[in-house]
Each structure stands twice: as structure tokens, then as C-alpha cells.
Amino acid sequence: MKVDLKLAQHLERIGALNAADYAHTLKKIESKFPAEVFAVGQGWGVLLGPDYPVNWIHAAEFDALSGADLNQAEERFAQFGLLACLSFCPLGLSQNLRLLGERGYRTTSFMNVYVQELHPIEVQMPEDIEIRLVAGLEEWLEASQNAWGDRSLGELFQRVALERPQAQSFVAIANGKPVAVAAMRTREGVAFLNGTGTAPVYRGHGIQRALVQTRLTLAQASGCGLAAVTAVPGSQSAHNLERLGFRLAYTRASLQKP
């Protein structure tokens, strides 16, 4: 599979729309929240607020950005009490990278974007584990707490994640208890996998492998031809994805203005 500018733009655009789903769903659940989606050049800014992880400018790097574009975006972030953050695919325009550098943006982190063409596979299910769609919010909250502990982002954000349009949320059940979570959002032929976590005592038993394979199987059955997922470079998650057939498409940089 060729990873080129066209594919990168497609993935980043869909990623931006998926991020926007969080803001739209949060506003639907709690109308008082100032979550918003706004244009930044040909990309989008998505803001939920300082208590949430989805506060980024997405897919703006492929067309020429102007100082006015960035001024507006930076003002919107400041209204939320946030520093402007922008994701930058390495296939984006170098002139945008120069402009961002001139304005004081600095690289703060990197994220690998992995892809895999979908084809029939056999799900390797661990013994005594059941994987199914989550039964409801209470089970999702319990599973998320078991998987992430204190890193769980709270009931409202977990509800937002669960109620995003066309998102599918999964739990792994062991001994009658939800011990792992995973999610998938399909859009325009691409299945984006996210939201994976496993309770510490159940790690290393093949549960995440089964969750990945289950989602890939369902994505192909729904008509998707490609799956995408992100992971921190060099992490155990990145190594696991590579073993499961995912290929590194590119490494995305996160830029922030101090």
C-alpha cells in the first residue's frame, strides 16, 4: 500500500471530523458547555476545554496558512484558557512549518499513525474471555475505571466517547467483570481504532490483540477497506500494533505555542 499525500490528507481529514464528533456530542449532552468546532484555513480547530484531551487544530497543514488564520485560532484557544496546539503531518507544507516556527510554536510530542488494509482474519480469543459491544453507560464507566484507574477522564467524557455518532464501544469480560475497553469509529471507508485499555492484572494475556482483531473483522464486514490507529513511538502499544500487521504511515508532530 502506498502512503502518499492523498492518503495522508484523507486520514487527517477523517481524524479531524472524528475529533469534531466529541465537541458536537458534548454540546448535545450538555448545551451549557462552550465546546466548539471552527475553521482554521482549510483545517479545523476543535475545543472542548481544559479538562479534556481533544483541544487541537487538525488537518490545517496541507494548504497555506496565514497569520490571520493563526491569530483567530490562538484567540479561540485563549478564550478557553488553553495554549494553541496543532497537529502536523510530515507531508504538510513546509512553508506552514516555517510560519509556525516564526510565531514561536515548538514541538512537544510525536505520535505514530499506523494503517492496515483489511482482509479476512481469525480472531484469536483468549480462554474465558468474552468480547462484545458495551451494554450501556454504567458498564462502560466500570470498564473504563478498571482499565485506566485514575487516568480515566470522568463520567461526562466517557459518556461523550460512548455516544459519538457511529462509534462502536467494546468491552472484554472476564469472570463476569469488564476488564478491558476499546472503541472504533468508521467513516468514509476507514475504521479508526481508539480508546484501548486493559486492567493491569489482565495485561499480557492477549485481550488487546483480540480486541484489535474483533474490530478489524467488524470493520471489514461493514465495508471499510482500511484501518488506522495511533500510538506513541517506541511504546508497547506501537510494538503490538506492528505485530498485528499495522504499517507505520507517518509520524505526526504536535506543536504548541508557549
Coordinates of C-alpha atoms in Angstrom, one line a residue:
M1 CA 0.0 0.0 0.0
K2 CA 1.4 3.4 -1.0
V3 CA 1.4 6.0 1.7
D4 CA 1.3 9.3 -0.1
L5 CA 0.0 12.9 0.2
K6 CA -3.5 11.9 -0.9
L7 CA -3.8 9.1 1.8
A8 CA -2.3 11.4 4.5
Q9 CA -4.8 14.1 3.7
H10 CA -7.6 11.6 3.8
L11 CA -6.6 10.2 7.1
E12 CA -6.0 13.6 8.7
R13 CA -9.3 14.9 7.4
I14 CA -11.2 12.0 8.8
G15 CA -9.3 12.3 12.1
A16 CA -10.4 15.9 12.3
L17 CA -14.0 15.0 11.7
N18 CA -13.8 12.3 14.3
A19 CA -12.4 14.8 16.8
A20 CA -15.2 17.2 15.9
D21 CA -17.7 14.4 16.9
Y22 CA -16.5 14.8 20.5
A23 CA -17.4 18.5 20.5
H24 CA -20.7 18.1 18.8
T25 CA -21.7 15.3 21.2
L26 CA -20.6 17.2 24.3
K27 CA -22.8 20.1 23.2
K28 CA -25.7 17.8 22.6
I29 CA -25.4 16.2 26.1
E30 CA -24.5 19.5 28.0
S31 CA -25.6 22.5 26.0
K32 CA -24.0 24.9 28.6
F33 CA -20.5 23.7 27.6
P34 CA -18.7 26.1 25.2
A35 CA -17.3 23.2 23.1
E36 CA -16.8 24.3 19.5
V37 CA -15.5 23.5 16.1
F38 CA -14.2 26.2 13.8
A39 CA -12.3 26.6 10.6
V40 CA -8.5 27.2 10.6
G41 CA -7.5 27.7 6.9
Q42 CA -8.7 24.5 5.2
G43 CA -8.5 22.6 8.5
W44 CA -10.5 22.7 11.8
G45 CA -9.9 23.7 15.4
V46 CA -11.7 21.5 18.0
L47 CA -12.1 22.8 21.5
L48 CA -13.7 21.0 24.5
G49 CA -12.0 22.7 27.4
P50 CA -9.0 22.4 29.7
D51 CA -10.4 19.2 31.4
Y52 CA -10.4 17.2 28.2
P53 CA -7.8 15.9 25.8
V54 CA -9.5 17.0 22.5
N55 CA -8.2 20.5 22.0
W56 CA -6.3 20.7 18.7
I57 CA -6.0 22.2 15.3
H58 CA -6.4 19.4 12.8
A59 CA -5.7 18.9 9.1
A60 CA -4.6 22.6 8.5
E61 CA -1.1 21.8 7.4
F62 CA -1.9 20.8 3.8
D63 CA -2.9 24.3 2.5
A64 CA -1.2 27.6 3.0
L65 CA -1.9 29.1 6.5
S66 CA -1.9 32.8 7.1
G67 CA -1.1 34.9 10.1
A68 CA -4.8 35.9 10.3
D69 CA -5.8 32.2 10.4
L70 CA -3.5 31.6 13.3
N71 CA -4.4 34.8 15.1
Q72 CA -8.0 33.8 15.1
A73 CA -7.2 30.2 16.3
E74 CA -4.9 31.4 19.1
E75 CA -7.6 33.8 20.3
R76 CA -10.2 31.0 20.4
F77 CA -7.8 28.8 22.4
A78 CA -7.0 31.6 24.8
Q79 CA -10.8 32.1 25.5
F80 CA -10.8 28.5 26.8
G81 CA -7.7 29.2 28.9
L82 CA -5.6 27.0 26.6
L83 CA -2.4 27.3 24.6
A84 CA -2.8 26.8 20.9
C85 CA -1.9 23.2 19.8
L86 CA -1.7 22.0 16.2
S87 CA -1.0 18.5 14.8
F88 CA 1.3 18.4 11.9
C89 CA 1.6 15.6 9.4
P90 CA 5.2 15.5 7.8
L91 CA 3.6 15.6 4.4
G92 CA 2.2 19.0 5.1
L93 CA 3.5 22.2 3.5
S94 CA 7.0 23.2 4.7
Q95 CA 6.0 26.9 4.5
N96 CA 3.5 26.3 7.2
L97 CA 6.1 24.7 9.4
R98 CA 8.3 27.8 8.9
L99 CA 5.4 30.1 9.7
L100 CA 4.7 28.2 12.9
G101 CA 8.3 28.4 13.9
E102 CA 8.4 32.1 13.3
R103 CA 5.4 32.5 15.6
G104 CA 7.1 30.6 18.4
Y105 CA 5.5 27.2 18.0
R106 CA 7.6 24.3 19.4
T107 CA 7.3 20.6 19.0
T108 CA 6.0 19.0 22.2
S109 CA 5.5 15.3 21.2
F110 CA 5.2 12.8 18.4
M111 CA 2.5 10.3 17.5
N112 CA 2.8 7.4 15.0
V113 CA -0.1 6.8 12.6
Y114 CA -0.4 3.2 11.6
V115 CA -2.6 1.8 8.8
Q116 CA -3.6 -1.7 7.7
E117 CA -5.6 -2.8 4.6
L118 CA -8.4 -5.0 5.7
H119 CA -8.8 -8.7 4.8
P120 CA -10.4 -11.7 6.5
I121 CA -8.6 -12.7 9.7
E122 CA -9.3 -15.2 12.5
V123 CA -9.9 -13.7 15.9
Q124 CA -7.6 -15.3 18.5
M125 CA -9.8 -15.1 21.6
P126 CA -8.1 -15.8 25.0
E127 CA -9.7 -18.6 27.1
D128 CA -12.5 -17.5 29.3
I129 CA -12.8 -14.0 27.7
E130 CA -15.9 -12.6 26.0
I131 CA -15.7 -9.6 23.8
R132 CA -18.9 -7.7 22.9
L133 CA -20.4 -4.3 22.4
V134 CA -20.9 -2.4 25.7
A135 CA -24.3 -2.9 27.3
G136 CA -24.7 0.7 28.5
L137 CA -23.1 3.7 30.3
E138 CA -22.8 2.0 33.7
E139 CA -20.8 -0.9 32.2
W140 CA -18.7 1.5 30.1
L141 CA -17.8 3.5 33.2
E142 CA -16.9 0.5 35.2
A143 CA -14.8 -1.0 32.4
S144 CA -13.0 2.3 31.8
Q145 CA -12.3 2.7 35.5
N146 CA -10.9 -0.9 35.7
A147 CA -8.8 -0.3 32.6
W148 CA -7.4 3.2 33.3
G149 CA -7.9 3.7 37.0
D150 CA -7.1 7.3 38.0
R151 CA -6.3 8.2 34.4
S152 CA -9.9 7.8 33.4
L153 CA -11.3 11.2 32.3
G154 CA -14.5 11.2 34.2
E155 CA -18.1 10.3 33.6
L156 CA -19.1 13.1 31.2
F157 CA -16.2 12.5 28.8
Q158 CA -16.8 8.7 28.9
R159 CA -20.4 9.3 28.1
V160 CA -19.3 11.6 25.2
A161 CA -17.0 8.9 23.9
L162 CA -19.8 6.3 24.1
E163 CA -22.4 8.4 22.4
R164 CA -20.4 9.7 19.5
P165 CA -22.3 9.1 16.2
Q166 CA -21.4 5.8 14.6
A167 CA -18.9 4.9 17.2
Q168 CA -18.8 1.4 18.5
S169 CA -17.6 0.7 22.0
F170 CA -16.4 -2.7 23.2
V171 CA -15.7 -4.4 26.5
A172 CA -13.9 -7.6 27.3
I173 CA -15.5 -9.6 30.1
A174 CA -13.5 -11.9 32.4
N175 CA -15.2 -13.7 35.4
G176 CA -18.3 -11.6 34.8
K177 CA -16.4 -8.3 35.1
P178 CA -15.5 -5.8 32.4
V179 CA -11.7 -5.7 32.4
A180 CA -10.8 -4.0 29.1
V181 CA -12.3 -1.4 26.7
A182 CA -11.8 -0.4 23.1
A183 CA -13.6 1.7 20.5
M184 CA -13.9 2.2 16.8
R185 CA -15.3 4.9 14.6
T186 CA -15.9 4.2 10.9
R187 CA -16.1 6.9 8.3
E188 CA -15.6 7.1 4.5
G189 CA -14.2 3.6 4.3
V190 CA -11.7 4.0 7.2
A191 CA -12.0 2.4 10.6
F192 CA -10.2 4.4 13.3
L193 CA -9.4 2.3 16.4
N194 CA -9.0 4.1 19.7
G195 CA -9.8 4.0 23.4
T196 CA -8.0 0.8 24.2
G197 CA -7.2 0.0 27.8
T198 CA -6.9 -3.2 30.0
A199 CA -6.9 -3.7 33.7
P200 CA -3.3 -4.2 34.9
V201 CA -3.8 -7.7 36.2
Y202 CA -5.2 -8.8 32.8
R203 CA -2.5 -7.4 30.7
G204 CA -0.2 -9.7 28.7
H205 CA -3.0 -12.3 28.1
G206 CA -3.9 -11.4 24.5
I207 CA -7.0 -9.4 25.3
Q208 CA -5.9 -6.3 23.4
R209 CA -4.9 -8.5 20.4
A210 CA -8.4 -10.0 20.4
L211 CA -10.0 -6.5 20.7
V212 CA -8.0 -5.3 17.7
Q213 CA -8.8 -8.4 15.6
T214 CA -12.5 -8.2 16.6
R215 CA -12.7 -4.5 15.4
L216 CA -10.8 -5.3 12.2
T217 CA -13.2 -8.1 11.4
L218 CA -16.3 -5.9 12.0
A219 CA -14.8 -3.0 10.1
Q220 CA -14.3 -5.2 7.0
A221 CA -17.8 -6.6 7.3
S222 CA -19.1 -3.1 7.3
G223 CA -17.4 -2.2 4.1
C224 CA -14.2 -0.5 5.3
G225 CA -11.1 -1.2 3.3
L226 CA -8.6 0.4 5.7
A227 CA -8.0 0.6 9.4
A228 CA -5.9 3.3 11.2
V229 CA -4.7 3.8 14.7
T230 CA -2.2 5.9 16.6
A231 CA 0.4 5.0 19.2
V232 CA 3.3 6.7 20.9
P233 CA 6.6 5.9 19.1
G234 CA 8.5 3.1 20.8
S235 CA 5.7 2.2 23.1
Q236 CA 4.4 -1.3 23.9
S237 CA 1.2 -0.4 22.0
A238 CA 3.2 0.5 18.9
H239 CA 5.1 -2.8 19.0
N240 CA 1.9 -4.7 19.5
L241 CA 0.2 -3.0 16.5
E242 CA 3.2 -3.8 14.3
R243 CA 3.0 -7.5 15.3
L244 CA -0.7 -7.4 14.3
G245 CA 0.1 -6.3 10.8
F246 CA -0.1 -2.5 11.0
R247 CA 2.3 -0.5 9.0
L248 CA 3.7 2.9 10.0
A249 CA 2.3 5.5 7.6
Y250 CA 4.0 8.6 9.2
T251 CA 4.8 10.2 12.5
R252 CA 2.7 13.2 13.3
A253 CA 4.2 16.1 15.4
S254 CA 2.3 18.1 18.0
L255 CA 3.2 21.8 18.0
Q256 CA 2.3 24.2 20.8
K257 CA 2.7 28.0 21.1
P258 CA 4.2 28.9 24.5

